[in-house]
Coordinates of C-alpha atoms in Angstrom, one line a residue:
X1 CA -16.9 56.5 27.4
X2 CA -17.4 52.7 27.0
X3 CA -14.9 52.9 24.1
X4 CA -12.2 54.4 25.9
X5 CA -9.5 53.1 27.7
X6 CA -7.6 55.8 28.8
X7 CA -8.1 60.0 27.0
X8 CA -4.1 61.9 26.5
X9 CA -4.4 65.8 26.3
X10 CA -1.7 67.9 25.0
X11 CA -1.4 71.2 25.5
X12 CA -3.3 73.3 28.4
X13 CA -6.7 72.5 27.7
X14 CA -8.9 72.1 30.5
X15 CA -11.4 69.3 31.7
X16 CA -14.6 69.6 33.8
X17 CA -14.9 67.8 36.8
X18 CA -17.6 65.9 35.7
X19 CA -15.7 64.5 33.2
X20 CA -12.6 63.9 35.3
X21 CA -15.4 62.1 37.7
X22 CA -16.6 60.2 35.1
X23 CA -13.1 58.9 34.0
X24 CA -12.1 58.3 37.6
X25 CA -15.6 56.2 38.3
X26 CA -15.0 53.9 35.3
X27 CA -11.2 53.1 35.4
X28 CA -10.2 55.4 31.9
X29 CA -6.7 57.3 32.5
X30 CA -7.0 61.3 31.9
X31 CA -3.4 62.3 31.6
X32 CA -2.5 65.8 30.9
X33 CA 0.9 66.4 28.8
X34 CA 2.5 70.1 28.1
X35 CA 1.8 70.8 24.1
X36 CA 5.5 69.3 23.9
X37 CA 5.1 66.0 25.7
X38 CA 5.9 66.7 28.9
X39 CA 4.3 65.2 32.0
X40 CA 1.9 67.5 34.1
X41 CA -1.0 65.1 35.6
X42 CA -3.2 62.4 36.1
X43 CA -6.3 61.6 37.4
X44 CA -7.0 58.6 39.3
X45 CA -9.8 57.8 41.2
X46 CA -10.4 55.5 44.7
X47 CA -8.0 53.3 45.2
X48 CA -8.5 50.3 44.1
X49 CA -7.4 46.3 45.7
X50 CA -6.4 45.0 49.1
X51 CA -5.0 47.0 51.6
X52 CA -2.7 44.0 52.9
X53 CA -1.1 43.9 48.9
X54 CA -0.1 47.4 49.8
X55 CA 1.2 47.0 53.3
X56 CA 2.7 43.8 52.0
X57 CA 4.6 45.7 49.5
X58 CA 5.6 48.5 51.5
X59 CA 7.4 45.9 54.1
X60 CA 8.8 44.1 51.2
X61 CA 10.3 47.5 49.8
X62 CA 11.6 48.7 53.0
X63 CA 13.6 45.9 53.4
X64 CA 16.5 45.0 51.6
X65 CA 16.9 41.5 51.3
X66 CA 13.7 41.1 50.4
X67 CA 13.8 44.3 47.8
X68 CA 16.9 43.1 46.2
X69 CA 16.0 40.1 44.5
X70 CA 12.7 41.8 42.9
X71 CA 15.0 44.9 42.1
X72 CA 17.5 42.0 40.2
X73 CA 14.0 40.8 38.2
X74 CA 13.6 44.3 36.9
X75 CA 17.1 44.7 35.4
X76 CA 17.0 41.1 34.5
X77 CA 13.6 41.8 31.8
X78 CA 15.3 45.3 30.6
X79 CA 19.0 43.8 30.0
X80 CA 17.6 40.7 28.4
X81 CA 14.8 42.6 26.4
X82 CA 17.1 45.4 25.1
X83 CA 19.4 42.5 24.0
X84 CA 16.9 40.9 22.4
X85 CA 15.9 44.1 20.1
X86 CA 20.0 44.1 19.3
X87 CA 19.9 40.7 18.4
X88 CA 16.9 41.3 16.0
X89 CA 18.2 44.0 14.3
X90 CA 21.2 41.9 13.4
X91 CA 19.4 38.8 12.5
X92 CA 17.0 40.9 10.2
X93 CA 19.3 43.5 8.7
X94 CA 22.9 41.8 8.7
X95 CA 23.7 43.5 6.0
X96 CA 22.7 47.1 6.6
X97 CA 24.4 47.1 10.3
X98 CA 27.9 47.0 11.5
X99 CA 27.6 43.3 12.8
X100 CA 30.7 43.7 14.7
X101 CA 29.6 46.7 16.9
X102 CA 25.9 44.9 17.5
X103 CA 27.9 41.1 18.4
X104 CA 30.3 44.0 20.8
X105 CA 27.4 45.4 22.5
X106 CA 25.5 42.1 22.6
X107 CA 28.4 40.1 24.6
X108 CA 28.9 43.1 26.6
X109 CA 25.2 42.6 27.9
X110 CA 24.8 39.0 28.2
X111 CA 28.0 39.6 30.6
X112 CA 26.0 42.0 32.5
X113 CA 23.0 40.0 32.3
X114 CA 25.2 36.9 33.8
X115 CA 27.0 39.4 36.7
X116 CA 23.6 40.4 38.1
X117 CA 22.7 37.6 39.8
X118 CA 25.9 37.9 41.7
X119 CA 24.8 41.5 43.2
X120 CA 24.7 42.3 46.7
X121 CA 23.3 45.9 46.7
X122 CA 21.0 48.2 44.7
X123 CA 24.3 50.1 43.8
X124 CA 26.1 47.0 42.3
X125 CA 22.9 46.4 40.3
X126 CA 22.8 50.2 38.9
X127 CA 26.3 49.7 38.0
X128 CA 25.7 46.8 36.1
X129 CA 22.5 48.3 34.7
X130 CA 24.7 51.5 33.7
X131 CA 27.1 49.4 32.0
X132 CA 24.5 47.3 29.8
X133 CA 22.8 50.8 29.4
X134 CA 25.9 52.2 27.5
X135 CA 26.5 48.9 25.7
X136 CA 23.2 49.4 24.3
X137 CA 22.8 53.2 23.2
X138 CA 26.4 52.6 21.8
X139 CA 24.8 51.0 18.6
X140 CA 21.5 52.5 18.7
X141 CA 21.9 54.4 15.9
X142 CA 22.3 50.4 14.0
X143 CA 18.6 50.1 14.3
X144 CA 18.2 53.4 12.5
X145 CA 17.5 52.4 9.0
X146 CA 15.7 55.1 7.5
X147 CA 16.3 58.8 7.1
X148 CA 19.3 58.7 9.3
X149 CA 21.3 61.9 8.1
X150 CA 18.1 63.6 10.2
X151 CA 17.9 61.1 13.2
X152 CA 21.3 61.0 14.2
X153 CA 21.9 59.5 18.0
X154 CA 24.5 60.4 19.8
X155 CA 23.3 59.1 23.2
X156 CA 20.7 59.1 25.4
X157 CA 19.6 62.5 27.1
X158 CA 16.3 63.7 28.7
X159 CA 16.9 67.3 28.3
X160 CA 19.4 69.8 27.2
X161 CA 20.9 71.5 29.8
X162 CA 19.2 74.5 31.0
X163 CA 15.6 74.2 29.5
X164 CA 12.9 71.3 29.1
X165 CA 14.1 70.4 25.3
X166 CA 15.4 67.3 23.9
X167 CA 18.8 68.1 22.1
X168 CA 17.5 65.9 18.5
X169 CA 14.6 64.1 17.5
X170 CA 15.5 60.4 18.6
X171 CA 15.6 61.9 22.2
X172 CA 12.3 63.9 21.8
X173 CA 10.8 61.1 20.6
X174 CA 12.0 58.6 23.7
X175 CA 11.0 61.0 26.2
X176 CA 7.8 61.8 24.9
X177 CA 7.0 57.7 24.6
X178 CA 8.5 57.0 27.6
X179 CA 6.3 59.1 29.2
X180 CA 3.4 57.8 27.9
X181 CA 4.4 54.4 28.5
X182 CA 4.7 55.2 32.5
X183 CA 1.2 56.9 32.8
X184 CA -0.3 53.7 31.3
X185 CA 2.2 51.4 33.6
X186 CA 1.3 53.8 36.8
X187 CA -2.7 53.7 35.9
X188 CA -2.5 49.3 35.7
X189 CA -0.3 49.2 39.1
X190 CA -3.8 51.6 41.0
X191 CA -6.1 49.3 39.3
X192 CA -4.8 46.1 40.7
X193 CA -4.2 48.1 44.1
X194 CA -0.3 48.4 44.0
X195 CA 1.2 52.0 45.1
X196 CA 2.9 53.5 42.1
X197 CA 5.2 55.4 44.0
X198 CA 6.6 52.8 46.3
X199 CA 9.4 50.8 44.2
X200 CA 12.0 48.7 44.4
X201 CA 14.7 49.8 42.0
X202 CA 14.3 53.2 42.0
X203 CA 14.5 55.5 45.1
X204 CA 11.7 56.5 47.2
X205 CA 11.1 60.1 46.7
X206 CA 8.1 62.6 46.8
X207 CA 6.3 62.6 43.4
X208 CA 8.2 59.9 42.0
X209 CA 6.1 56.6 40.7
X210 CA 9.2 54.5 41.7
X211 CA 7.4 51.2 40.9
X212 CA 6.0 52.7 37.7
X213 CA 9.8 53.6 36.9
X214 CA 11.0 50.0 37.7
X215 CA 8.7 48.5 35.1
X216 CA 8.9 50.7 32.9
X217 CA 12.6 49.7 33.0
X218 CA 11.5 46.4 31.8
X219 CA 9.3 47.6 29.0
X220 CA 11.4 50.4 27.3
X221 CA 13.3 48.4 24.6
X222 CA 10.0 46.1 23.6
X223 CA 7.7 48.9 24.0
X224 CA 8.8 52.2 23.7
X225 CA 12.4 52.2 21.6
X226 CA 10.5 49.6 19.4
X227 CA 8.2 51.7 18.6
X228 CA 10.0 54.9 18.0
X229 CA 12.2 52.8 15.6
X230 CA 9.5 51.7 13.7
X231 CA 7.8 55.5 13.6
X232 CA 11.3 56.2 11.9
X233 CA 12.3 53.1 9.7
X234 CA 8.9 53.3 8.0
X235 CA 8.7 57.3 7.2
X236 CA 6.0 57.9 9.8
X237 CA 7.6 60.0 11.4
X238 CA 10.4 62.6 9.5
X239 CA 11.9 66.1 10.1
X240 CA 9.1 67.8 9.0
X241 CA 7.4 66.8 12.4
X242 CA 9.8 68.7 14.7
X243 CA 10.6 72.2 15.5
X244 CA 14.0 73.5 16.5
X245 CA 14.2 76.4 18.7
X246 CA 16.6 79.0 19.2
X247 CA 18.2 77.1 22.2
X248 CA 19.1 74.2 20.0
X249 CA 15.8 72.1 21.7
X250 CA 13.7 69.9 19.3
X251 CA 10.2 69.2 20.2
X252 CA 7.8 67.9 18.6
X253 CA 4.9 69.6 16.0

């Protein structure tokens, strides 16, 4: 246990309470995932920090004004970060891409970047957000250097409709990382005594880490795309690591 940070399992394999206690005592994440990815659990131990951070934060989330300009810092680190991974591709790879559909989507989100600071409501901002959004899975596909007859992106999409599958293997792959990437985020927000599901951005609602969501806003192009891209561009991961199932649903082997 003094090499471990935090232990992932996959599947529906169990874990003694003795070693969930012994995980919870000494700050290492135990985070159960379905066999496909999918979010089931974690285990967290006391809470950890000041009780006036946490009241502090609960009077700062439950009012507006004071909500709105933290909300705004959240948008402002995913708009700028995803540009940033646009702008790398096409300084790197000029002449793989279509430079004209990157420099598109690039301006498109440096103007949403530049109209956020003019937002008077959480809904303006998810407008704004929305539109940068679509600017920036518009080219994803760009970044795709390798093996992209199999990993073709045709936008984002958690799930096909009607069952728990993503519909290819870029989406499987995003969902699957991004859910990783918000375990680790929600474990770091308890050990500095912050309340995971008490956000800014995001809506309050039961069994929703809403401030785990609004950072992880922030980290998904850096992180989490970054790394699926790379998993790809460098043959770690190919088709022969997903199944397809009757329903059209990939998921990964």
């Amino acid at each position: 246990l003094l090499n471990l940070e935090n232990i992932v399992s996959f599947g529906y394999r169990g874990a003694s309470p003795r070693l969930m206690g012994a995980c919870a005592e000494r700050g290492i994440g135990l985070c159960f995932l379905t066999q496909h990815g999918r979010f089931l659990a974690r285990i967290s131990g006391p809470v950890s920090g000041n009780v006036l951070l946490r009241t502090a934060q609960y009077r700062l989330a439950d009012t507006k004004d004071d909500a709105l300009p933290i909300a705004k810092m959240f948008l402002t680190g995913k708009i700028f970060n995803g540009r940033w991974s646009l702008e790398r591709t096409l300084r790197d790879h000029a002449l793989r891409v279509d430079a004209d559909r990157l420099k598109g989507a690039i301006g498109q989100m440096k103007q949403a970047l530049d109209d956020l600071m003019n937002a008077v409501s959480i809904e303006e901002l998810m407008g704004m957000e929305g539109i940068a959004a679509k600017a920036y899975f518009s080219v994803f596909d760009q970044m795709i250097l390798k093996n992209s007859a199999y990993f073709l992106f045709d936008g984002r999409n958690r799930r096909l409709e009607g069952n728990s599958g993503a519909s290819d293997g870029i989406n499987a792959l995003l969902s699957f990382t991004y859910s990783i990437l918000g375990h680790e985020i929600a474990g770091a927000l308890e050990a500095v005594g912050l309340d995971p599901a008490v956000g800014f951005l995001h809506a309050l609602r039961p069994g929703r880490a809403s401030l785990a969501l609004d950072l992880l806003e922030e980290l998904r192009a850096p992180f989490a795309d970054r790394f699926v891209l790379s998993l790809i561009n460098l043959g770690t991961i190919t088709e022969s690591d997903f199944a397809r199932k009757e329903n059209g649903a990939f998921y990964l082997t």
